[in-house]
Coordinates of C-alpha atoms and ligand atoms in Angstrom, one line a residue:
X1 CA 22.4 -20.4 10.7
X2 CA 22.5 -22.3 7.5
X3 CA 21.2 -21.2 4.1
X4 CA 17.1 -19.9 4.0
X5 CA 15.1 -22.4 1.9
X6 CA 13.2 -19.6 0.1
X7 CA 11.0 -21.6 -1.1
X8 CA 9.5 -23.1 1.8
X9 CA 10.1 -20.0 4.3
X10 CA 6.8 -18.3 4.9
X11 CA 6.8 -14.7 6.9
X12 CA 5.4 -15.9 9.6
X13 CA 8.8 -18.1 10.1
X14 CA 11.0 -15.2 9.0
X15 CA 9.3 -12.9 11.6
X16 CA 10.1 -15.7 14.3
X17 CA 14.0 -15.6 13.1
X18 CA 14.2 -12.1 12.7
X19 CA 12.7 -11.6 16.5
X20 CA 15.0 -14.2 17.8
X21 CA 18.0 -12.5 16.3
X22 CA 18.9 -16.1 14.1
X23 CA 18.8 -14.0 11.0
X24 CA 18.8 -10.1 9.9
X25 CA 17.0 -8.3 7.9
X26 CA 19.7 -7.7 5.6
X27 CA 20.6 -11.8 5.5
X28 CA 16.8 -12.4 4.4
X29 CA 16.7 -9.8 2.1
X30 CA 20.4 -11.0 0.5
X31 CA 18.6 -14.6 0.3
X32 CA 15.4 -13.2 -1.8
X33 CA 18.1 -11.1 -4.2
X34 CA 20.1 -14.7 -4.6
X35 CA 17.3 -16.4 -5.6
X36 CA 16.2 -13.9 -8.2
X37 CA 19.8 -13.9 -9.4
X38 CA 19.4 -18.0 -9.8
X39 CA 16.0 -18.3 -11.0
X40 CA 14.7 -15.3 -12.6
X41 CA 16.1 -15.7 -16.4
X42 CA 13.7 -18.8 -16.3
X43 CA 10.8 -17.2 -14.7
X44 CA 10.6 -13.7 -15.4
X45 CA 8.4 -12.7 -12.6
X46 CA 10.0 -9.1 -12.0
X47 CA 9.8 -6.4 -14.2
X48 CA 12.0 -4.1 -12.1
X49 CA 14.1 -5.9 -9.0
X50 CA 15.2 -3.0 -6.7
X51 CA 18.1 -4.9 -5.4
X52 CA 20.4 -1.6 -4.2
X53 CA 17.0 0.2 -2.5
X54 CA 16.1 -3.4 -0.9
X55 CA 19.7 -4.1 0.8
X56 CA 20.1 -0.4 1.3
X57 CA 16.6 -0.3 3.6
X58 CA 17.1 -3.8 5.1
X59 CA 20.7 -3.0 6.4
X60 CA 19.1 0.4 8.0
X61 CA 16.2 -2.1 9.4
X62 CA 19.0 -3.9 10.8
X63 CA 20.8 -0.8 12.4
X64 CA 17.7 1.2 13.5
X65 CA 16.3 -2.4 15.0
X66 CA 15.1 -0.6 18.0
X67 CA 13.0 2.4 16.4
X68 CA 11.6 0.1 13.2
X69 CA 10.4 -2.9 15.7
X70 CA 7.3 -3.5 14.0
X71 CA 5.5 -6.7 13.4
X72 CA 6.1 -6.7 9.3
X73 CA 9.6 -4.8 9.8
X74 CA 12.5 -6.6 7.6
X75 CA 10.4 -8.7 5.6
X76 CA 10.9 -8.7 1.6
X77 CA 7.9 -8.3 -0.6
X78 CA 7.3 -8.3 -4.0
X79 CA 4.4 -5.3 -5.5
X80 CA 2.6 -6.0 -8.3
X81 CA 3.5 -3.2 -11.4
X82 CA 0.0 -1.7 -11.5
X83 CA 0.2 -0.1 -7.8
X84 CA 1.9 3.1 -7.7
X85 CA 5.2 3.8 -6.0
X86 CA 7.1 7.3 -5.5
X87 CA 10.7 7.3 -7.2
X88 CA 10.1 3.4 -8.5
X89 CA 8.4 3.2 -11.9
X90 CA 5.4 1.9 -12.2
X91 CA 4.3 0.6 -15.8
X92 CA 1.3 -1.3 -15.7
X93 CA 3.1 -3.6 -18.3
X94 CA 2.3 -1.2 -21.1
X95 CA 4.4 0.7 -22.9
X96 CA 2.1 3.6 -22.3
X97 CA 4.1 3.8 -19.2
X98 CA 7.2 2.6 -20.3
X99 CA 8.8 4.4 -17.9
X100 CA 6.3 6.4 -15.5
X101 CA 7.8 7.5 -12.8
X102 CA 4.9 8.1 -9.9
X103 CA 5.0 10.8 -7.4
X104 CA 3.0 9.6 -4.7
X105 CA 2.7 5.9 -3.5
X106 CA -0.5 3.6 -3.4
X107 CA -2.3 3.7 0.2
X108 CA -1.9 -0.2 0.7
X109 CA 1.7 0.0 -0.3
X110 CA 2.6 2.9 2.0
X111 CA 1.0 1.0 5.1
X112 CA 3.6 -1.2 4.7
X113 CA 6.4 0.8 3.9
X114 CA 5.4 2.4 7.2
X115 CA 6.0 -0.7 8.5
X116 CA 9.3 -0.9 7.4
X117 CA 8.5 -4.2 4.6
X118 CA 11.5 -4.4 2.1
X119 CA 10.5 -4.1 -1.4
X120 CA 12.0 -5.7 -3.6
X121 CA 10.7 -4.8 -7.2
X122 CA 7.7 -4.6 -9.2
X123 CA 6.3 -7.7 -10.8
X124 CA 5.2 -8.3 -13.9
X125 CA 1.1 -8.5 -15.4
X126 CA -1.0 -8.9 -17.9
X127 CA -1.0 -4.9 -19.3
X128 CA -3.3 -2.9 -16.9
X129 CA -4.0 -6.3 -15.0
X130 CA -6.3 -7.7 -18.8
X131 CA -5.6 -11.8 -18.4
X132 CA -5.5 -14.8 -17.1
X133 CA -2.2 -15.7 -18.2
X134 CA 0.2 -13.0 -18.0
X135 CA 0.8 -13.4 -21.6
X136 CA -0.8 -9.6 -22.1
X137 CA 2.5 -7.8 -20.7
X138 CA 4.2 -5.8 -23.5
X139 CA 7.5 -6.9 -21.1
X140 CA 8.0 -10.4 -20.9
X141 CA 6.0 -13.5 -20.3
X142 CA 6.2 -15.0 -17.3
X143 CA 6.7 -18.7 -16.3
X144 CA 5.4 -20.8 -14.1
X145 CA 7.9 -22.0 -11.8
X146 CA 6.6 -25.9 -12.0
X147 CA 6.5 -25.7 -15.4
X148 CA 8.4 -23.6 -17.4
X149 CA 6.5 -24.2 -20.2
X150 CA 3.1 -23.3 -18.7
X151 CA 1.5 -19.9 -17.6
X152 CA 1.5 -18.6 -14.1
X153 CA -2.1 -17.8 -14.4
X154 CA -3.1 -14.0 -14.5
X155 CA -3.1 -11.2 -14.3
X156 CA -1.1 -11.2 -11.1
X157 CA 1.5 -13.9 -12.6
X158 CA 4.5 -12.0 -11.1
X159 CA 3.5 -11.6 -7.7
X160 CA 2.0 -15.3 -8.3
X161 CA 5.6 -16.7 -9.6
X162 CA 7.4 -15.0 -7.5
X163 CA 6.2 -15.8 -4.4
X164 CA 6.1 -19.7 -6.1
X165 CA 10.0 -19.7 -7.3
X166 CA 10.7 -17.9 -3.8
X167 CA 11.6 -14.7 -5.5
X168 CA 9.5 -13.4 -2.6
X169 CA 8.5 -14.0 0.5
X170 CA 5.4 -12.7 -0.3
X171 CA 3.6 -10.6 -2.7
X172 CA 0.9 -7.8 -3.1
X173 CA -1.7 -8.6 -6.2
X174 CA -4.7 -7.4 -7.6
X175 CA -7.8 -9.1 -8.6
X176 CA -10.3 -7.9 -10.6
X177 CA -12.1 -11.1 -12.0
X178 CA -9.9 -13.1 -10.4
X179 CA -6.5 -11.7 -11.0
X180 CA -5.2 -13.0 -7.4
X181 CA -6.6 -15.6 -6.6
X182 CA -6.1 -17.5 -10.2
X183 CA -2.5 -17.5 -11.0
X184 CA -2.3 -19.0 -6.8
X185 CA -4.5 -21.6 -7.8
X186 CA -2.2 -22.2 -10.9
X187 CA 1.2 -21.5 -9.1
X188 CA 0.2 -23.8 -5.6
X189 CA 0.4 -21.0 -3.5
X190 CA -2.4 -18.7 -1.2
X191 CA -4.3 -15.9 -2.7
X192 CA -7.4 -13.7 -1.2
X193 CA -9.6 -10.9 -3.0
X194 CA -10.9 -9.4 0.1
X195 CA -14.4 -8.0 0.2
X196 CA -14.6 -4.9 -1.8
X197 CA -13.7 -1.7 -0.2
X198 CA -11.6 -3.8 2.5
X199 CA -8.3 -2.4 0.9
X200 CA -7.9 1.3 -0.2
X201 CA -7.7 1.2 -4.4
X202 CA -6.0 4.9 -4.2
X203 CA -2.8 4.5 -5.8
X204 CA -4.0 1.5 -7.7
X205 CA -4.2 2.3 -11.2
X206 CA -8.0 1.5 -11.9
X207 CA -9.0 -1.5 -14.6
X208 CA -12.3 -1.3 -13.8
X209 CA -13.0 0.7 -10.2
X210 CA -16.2 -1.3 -9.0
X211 CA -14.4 -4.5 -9.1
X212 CA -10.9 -4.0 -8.1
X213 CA -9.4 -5.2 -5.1
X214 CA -5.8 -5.2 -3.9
X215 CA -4.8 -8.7 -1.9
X216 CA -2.0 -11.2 -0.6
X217 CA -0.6 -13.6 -2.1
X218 CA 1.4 -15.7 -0.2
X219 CA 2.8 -19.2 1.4
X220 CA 0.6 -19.9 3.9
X221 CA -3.2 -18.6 5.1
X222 CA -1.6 -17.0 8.0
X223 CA 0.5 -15.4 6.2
X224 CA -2.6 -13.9 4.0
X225 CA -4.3 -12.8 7.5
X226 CA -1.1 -11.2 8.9
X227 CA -0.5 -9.2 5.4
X228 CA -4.0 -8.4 5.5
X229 CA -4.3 -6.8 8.4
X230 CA -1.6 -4.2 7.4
X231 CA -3.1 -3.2 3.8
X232 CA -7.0 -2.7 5.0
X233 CA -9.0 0.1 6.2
X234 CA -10.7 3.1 5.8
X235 CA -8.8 5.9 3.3
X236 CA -9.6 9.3 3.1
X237 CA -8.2 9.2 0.0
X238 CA -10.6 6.3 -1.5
X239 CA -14.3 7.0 -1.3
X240 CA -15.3 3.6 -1.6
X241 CA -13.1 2.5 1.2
X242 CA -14.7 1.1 4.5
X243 CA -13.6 -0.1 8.3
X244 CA -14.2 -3.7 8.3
X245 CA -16.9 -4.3 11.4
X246 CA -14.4 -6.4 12.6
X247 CA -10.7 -6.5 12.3
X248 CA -8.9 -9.0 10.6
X249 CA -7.8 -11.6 13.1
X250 CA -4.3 -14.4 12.9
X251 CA -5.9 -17.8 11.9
X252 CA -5.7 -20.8 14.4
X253 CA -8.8 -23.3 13.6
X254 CA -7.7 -26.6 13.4
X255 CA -11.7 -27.8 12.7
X256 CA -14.4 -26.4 11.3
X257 CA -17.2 -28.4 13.4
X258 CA -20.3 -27.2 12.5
X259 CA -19.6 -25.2 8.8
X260 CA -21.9 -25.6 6.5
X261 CA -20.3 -25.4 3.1
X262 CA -22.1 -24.9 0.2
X263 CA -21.2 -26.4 -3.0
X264 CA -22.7 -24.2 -6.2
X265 CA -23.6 -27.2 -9.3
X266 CA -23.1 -24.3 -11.8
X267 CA -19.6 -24.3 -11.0
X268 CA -18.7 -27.9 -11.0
X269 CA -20.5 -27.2 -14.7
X270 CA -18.6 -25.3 -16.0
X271 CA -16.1 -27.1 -17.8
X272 CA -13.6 -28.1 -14.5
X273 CA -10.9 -31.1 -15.9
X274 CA -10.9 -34.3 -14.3
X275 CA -7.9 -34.1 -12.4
X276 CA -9.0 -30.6 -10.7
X277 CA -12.4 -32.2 -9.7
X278 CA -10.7 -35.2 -8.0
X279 CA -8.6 -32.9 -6.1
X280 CA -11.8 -31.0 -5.0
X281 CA -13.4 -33.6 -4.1
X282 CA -11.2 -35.0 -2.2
X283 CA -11.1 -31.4 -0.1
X284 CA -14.5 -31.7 0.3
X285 CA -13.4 -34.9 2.0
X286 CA -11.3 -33.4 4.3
X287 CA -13.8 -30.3 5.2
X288 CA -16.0 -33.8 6.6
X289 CA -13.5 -35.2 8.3
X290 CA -13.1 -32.2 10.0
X291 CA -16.6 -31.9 11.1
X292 CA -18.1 -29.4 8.6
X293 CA -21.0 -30.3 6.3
X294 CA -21.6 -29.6 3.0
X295 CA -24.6 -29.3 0.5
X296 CA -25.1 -28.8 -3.1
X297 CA -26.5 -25.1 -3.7
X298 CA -27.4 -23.5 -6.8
X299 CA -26.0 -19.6 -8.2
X300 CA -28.4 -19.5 -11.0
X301 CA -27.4 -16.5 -13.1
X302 CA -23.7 -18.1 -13.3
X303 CA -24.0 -18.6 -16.4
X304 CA -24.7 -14.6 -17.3
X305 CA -22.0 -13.8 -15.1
X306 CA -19.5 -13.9 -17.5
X307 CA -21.2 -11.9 -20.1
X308 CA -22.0 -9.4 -17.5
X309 CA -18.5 -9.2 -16.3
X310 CA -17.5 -8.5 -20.3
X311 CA -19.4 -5.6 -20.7
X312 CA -19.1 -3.9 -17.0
X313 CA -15.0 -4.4 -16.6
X314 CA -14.3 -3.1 -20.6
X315 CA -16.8 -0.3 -19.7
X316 CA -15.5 0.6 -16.5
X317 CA -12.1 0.0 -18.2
X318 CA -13.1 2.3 -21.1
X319 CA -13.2 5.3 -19.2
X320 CA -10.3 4.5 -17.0
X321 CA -8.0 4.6 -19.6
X322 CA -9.3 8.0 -21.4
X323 CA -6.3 9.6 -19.3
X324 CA -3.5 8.1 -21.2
X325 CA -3.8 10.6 -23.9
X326 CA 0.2 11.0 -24.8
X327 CA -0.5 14.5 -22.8
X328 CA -0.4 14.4 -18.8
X329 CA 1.4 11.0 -18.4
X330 CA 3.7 8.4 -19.9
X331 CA 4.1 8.0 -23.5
X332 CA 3.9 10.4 -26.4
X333 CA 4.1 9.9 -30.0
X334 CA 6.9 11.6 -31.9
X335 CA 6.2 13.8 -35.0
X336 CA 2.4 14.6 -34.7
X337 CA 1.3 17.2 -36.7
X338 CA -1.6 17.8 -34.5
X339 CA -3.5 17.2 -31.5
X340 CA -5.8 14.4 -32.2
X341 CA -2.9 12.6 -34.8
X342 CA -1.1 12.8 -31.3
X343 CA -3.7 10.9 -29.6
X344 CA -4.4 8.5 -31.6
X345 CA -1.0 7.7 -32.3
X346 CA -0.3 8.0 -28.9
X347 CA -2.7 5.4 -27.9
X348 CA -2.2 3.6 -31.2
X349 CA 1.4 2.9 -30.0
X350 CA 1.2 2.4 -26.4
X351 CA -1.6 -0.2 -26.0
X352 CA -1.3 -3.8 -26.6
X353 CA -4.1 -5.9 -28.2
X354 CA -6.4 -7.0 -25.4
X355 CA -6.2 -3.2 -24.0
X356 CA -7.7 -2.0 -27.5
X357 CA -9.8 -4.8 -27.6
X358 CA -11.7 -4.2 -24.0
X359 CA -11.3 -0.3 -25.1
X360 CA -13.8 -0.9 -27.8
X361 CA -16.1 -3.1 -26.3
X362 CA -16.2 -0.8 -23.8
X363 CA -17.0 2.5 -25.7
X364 CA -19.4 0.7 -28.2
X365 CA -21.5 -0.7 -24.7
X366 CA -21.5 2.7 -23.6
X367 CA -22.5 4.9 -26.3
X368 CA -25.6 6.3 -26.5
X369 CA -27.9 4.0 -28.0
X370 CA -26.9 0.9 -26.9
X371 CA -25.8 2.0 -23.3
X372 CA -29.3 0.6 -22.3
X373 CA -29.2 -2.5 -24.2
X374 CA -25.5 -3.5 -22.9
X375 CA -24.2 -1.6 -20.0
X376 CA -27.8 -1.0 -18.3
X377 CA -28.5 -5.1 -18.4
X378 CA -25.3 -5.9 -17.3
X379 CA -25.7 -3.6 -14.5
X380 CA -29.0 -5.8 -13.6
X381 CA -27.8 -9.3 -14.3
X382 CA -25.2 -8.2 -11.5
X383 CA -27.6 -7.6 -9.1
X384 CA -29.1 -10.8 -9.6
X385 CA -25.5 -12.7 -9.2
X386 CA -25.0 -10.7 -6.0
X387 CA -28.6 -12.1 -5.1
X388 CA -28.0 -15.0 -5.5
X389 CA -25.1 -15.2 -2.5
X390 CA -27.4 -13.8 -0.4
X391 CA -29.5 -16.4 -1.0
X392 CA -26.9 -18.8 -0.3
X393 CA -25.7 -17.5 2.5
X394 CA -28.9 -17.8 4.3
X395 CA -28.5 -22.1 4.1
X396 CA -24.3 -21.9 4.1
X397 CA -21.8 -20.3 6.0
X398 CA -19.3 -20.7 3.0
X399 CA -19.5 -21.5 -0.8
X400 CA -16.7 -23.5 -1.7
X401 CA -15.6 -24.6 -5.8
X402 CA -12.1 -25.0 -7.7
X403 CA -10.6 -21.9 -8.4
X404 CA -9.4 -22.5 -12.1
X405 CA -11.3 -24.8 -14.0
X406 CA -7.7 -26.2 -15.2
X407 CA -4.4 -26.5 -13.9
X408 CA -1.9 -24.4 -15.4
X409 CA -2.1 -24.5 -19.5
X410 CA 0.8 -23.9 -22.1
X411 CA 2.5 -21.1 -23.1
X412 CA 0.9 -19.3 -26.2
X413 CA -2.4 -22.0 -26.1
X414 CA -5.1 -19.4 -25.6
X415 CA -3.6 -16.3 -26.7
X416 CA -5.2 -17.0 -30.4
X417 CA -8.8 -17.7 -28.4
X418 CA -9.5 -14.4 -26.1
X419 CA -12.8 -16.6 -25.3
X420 CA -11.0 -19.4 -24.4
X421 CA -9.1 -17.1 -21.8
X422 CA -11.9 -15.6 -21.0
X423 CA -13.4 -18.9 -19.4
X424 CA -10.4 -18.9 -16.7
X425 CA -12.2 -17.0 -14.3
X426 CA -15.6 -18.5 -14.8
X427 CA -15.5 -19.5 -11.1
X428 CA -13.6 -16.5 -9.6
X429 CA -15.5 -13.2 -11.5
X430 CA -18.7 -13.7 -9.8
X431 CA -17.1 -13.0 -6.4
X432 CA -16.2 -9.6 -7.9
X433 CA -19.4 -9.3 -9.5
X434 CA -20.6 -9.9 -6.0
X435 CA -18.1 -7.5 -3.8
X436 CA -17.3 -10.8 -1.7
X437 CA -14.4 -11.8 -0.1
X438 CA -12.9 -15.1 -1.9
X439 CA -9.3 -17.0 -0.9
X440 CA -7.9 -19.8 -2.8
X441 CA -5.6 -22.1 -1.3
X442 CA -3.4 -25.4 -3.0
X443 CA -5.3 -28.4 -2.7
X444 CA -2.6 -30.9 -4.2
X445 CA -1.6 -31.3 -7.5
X446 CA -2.8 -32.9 -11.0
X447 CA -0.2 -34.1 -13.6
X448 CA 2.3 -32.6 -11.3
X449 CA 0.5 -29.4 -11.5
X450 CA -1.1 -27.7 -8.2
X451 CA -5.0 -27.0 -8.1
X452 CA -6.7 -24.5 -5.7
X453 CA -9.6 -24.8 -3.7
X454 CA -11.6 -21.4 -3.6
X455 CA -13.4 -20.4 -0.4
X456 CA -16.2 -17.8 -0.9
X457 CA -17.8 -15.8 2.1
X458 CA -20.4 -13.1 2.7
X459 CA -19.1 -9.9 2.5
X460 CA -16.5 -8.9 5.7
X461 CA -16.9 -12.8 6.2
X462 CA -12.6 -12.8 6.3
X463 CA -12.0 -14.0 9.3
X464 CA -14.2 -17.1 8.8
X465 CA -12.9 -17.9 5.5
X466 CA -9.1 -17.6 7.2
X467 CA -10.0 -20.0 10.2
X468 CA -11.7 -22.5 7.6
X469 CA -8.8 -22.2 5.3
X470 CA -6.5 -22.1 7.6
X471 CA -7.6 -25.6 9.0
X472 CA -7.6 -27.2 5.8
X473 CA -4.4 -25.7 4.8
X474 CA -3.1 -28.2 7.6
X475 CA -5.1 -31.1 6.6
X476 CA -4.0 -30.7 3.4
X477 CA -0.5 -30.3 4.2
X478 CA 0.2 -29.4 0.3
X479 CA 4.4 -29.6 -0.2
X480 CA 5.4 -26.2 -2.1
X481 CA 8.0 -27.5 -4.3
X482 CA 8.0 -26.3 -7.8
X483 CA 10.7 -28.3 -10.0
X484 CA 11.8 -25.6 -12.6
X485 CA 10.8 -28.2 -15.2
X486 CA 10.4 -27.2 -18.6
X487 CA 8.0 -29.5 -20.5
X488 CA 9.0 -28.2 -23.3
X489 CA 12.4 -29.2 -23.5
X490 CA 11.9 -32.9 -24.0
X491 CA 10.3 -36.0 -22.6
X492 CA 10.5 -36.4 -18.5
X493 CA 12.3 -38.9 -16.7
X494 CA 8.7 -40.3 -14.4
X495 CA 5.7 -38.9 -15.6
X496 CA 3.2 -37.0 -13.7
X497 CA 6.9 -36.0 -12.3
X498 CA 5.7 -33.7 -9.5
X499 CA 8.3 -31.4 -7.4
X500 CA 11.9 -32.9 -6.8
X501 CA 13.4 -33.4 -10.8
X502 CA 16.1 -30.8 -10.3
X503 CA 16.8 -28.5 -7.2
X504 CA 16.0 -25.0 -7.2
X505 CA 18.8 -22.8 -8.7
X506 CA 20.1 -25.2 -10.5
X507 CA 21.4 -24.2 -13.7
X508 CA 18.8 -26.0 -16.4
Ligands
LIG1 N1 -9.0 -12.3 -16.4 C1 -9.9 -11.3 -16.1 C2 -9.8 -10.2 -17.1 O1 -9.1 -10.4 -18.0 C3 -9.7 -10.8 -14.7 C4 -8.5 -9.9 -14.6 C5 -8.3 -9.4 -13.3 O2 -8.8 -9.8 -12.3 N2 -7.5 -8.3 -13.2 O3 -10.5 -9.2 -17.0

């Protein structure tokens, strides 16, 4: 067979050529390592590429065919660096971790390593998964493969990138705010938060615990649903785990006759550029034309959202962190002459600025006499948000706005203005806030930039939201072809020069 178009494959193909015997694991995996080796100097979407461990597994998928038939078995993926892996470190991007070396592995990712996946390295964040831009990593920045010049969104970037510059065939991520399904808006590719407790958190090390979720990212909505179903369920090991009333089923609407879609007029408030609202509108065309409805609704307390999300996450955040005390893991610092000089050296050392920063909003919320005034409200104000939903969701069967307000911005334009970064996830933290399920899927481009379409659902709702997106997915029929441009570097031959300047791999 002739060479694999990485960036176009998705699993569900790979699967297909795998079964049929036109490809083996060990050719798909080679093709994933190649493209790293072309592409990744520009992109930086891996902090650690297990190249040896990935051809060593998918040459014993290969030989052991027989006993390791599964349905994800020989397929590459790509694990975002804040999930735990035995014998691979894990580093959350901080230098608190530099070079952690786990002893267990995170539930999600074991699933599929029972399933015989092939990883192929850790990707890069924003440090302990703080951003919208993976700017935050104390390792590298990562680009955004369709413009090198731009940010892949955050703080899944890696997994986002990757999966974009087909580094991966697919990708793990987690969102906490929006931390999936923003840098897939901003890197034209498919991202789902499921509803909370959908996907174990043990093993994922915890930002802030009542908002994380682990999800896909990935090339197409089937491929979301098909990952999906192998990463969910109850854990032992995770309290706030749950069974999903119903299991999480392959997408194959091709109309969505009789959805009512709800449009929230906080969100198309909130500050969305021009070219992103024309792209959403003209979704919203397409959900017509395939015989759903929509209406405008209203999500009143949007706009204390935001605010809410500020105190609860650096709270939460706060108190997660208290274990990275130089002591029991990761880094220490050198020459202490006592305990707390240790610590606060320690700590001094290994976090980056945005860490420190949520660290101290976080303590100062909680401390005694403002825990009330800050931490207590915001705890309220989320109630009402999650209200709100289920007020929706009495008129609508989805809620429907653009994932990013913007298309991908610049390298280095926001990292001065943390409230300017902030506003990133202005449509995505409320579905955290909520516990709801969310996917965002391309919806075409704007200045040669892709835009995504969110989809928001009650909670467990995943299966509708997959048929719905999976239907406009095809009506859509957005062309995943990032150009490895660099903006940057000089004026462009064609403006608004979407997708084919220069082919993929080739040397810039
Ligand atoms: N950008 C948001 C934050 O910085 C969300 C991050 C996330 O979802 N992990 O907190």
């Amino acid at each position: 067979m002739g060479a694999l178009d990485t960036l176009r494959l998705t699993a569900r193909e790979a699967k297909k050529l795998l079964v049929d015997g036109e490809v083996s694991a060990a050719e798909l995996t080679k093709a994933y390592l190649d493209q790293i080796a072309a592409v990744e100097d520009r992109v930086h979407a891996y902090i650690l590429v297990t190249a040896d461990n990935a051809a060593k597994y998918s040459t014993k998928v290969d030989r052991e065919m027989q006993a390791m038939r599964g349905p994800l078995a020989g397929l590459p993926i790509a694990i975002k660096d804040n999930m735990v892996t035995e014998g691979v470190t894990t580093t959350c991007a901080s230098r608190i971790l530099g070079n952690y070396m786990p002893v267990y592995t995170a539930t999600a990712v074991r699933q599929l390593w029972d399933d015989h996946v092939v990883m192929l390295g850790k990707t890069n964040l924003d440090e302990f998964a703080m951003g919208s831009s993976t700017e935050n990593s104390s390792v590298q920045t990562t680009r955004n493969p369709w413009d090198l010049a731009t940010v892949p969104g955050g703080s899944s970037g890696g997994s986002a990138a990757a999966v974009a510059a087909g580094e991966a065939l697919w990708a793990l991520g987690s969102d906490t705010g929006g931390s999936i399904r923003q840098p897939a808006a901003l890197c034209g590719i498919v991202g789902m938060k499921p509803t909370y407790g959908l996907v174990s958190r043990y093993g994922l090390i915890a930002f802030a615990s009542s908002l994380d979720q682990i999800g896909p990212l990935t090339r197409s909505v089937y491929d979301c649903a098909l990952l999906l179903r192998h990463i969910g369920g109850k854990d032992p090991r995770d309290t706030t785990s749950v069974e999903s009333p119903e299991a999480v089923e392959l997408p194959s609407a091709e109309r969505l006759d009789g959805l009512r879609v709800g449009i929230p007029r906080e969100y198309l408030a909130a500050g969305i550029e021009p070219g992103v609202r024309a792209r959403f509108d003209a979704t919203i065309a397409r959900v017509e034309e395939l015989g759903g409805t929509w209406v405008e609704v209203s999500l009143p307390h949007t706009e204390y959202a935001l605010s809410a999300y500020y105190i609860i996450a650096p709270a939460e955040a706060s108190a997660n962190l208290a274990r990275f005390d130089g002591v029991r893991y990761g880094h220490r610092a050198a020459d202490a002459d006592d305990l707390i000089t240790m610590y606060e050296r320690t700590r001094g050392e290994g976090f980056g600025a945005e860490v420190k920063r949520r660290i101290m909003i976080g303590t100062y919320a909680l401390s005694a006499g403002y825990y009330d005034a800050y931490y207590g409200r915001a705890q309220r104000v989320r109630t009402l948000v999650r209200r709100d939903f289920d007020t929706v969701f009495e008129q609508v069967d989805l809620v429907a706005s653009p994932t990013s307000p913007t298309v991908a911005f610049g390298v280095g334009s926001r990292t001065d203005d943390p409230l300017a970064m902030y506003m990133s996830d202005i449509c995505t933290l409320p579905v955290n806030l909520a516990g709801l399920p969310a996917i965002s899927i391309p919806c075409g481009l704007s200045g040669g930039l892709p835009v995504g379409f969110q989809l928001i659902g009650p909670a467990f709702s995943e299966n509708r939201i997959l048929d719905a997106a999976h239907a406009l997915e095809a009506a859509i029929g957005f062309e995943p072809a990032p150009a490895f441009r660099d903006s940057s570097a000089g004026p462009e031959p064609g403006e608004g020069g979407s997708a084919t300047v220069a082919a993929a791999g080739a040397p810039s």
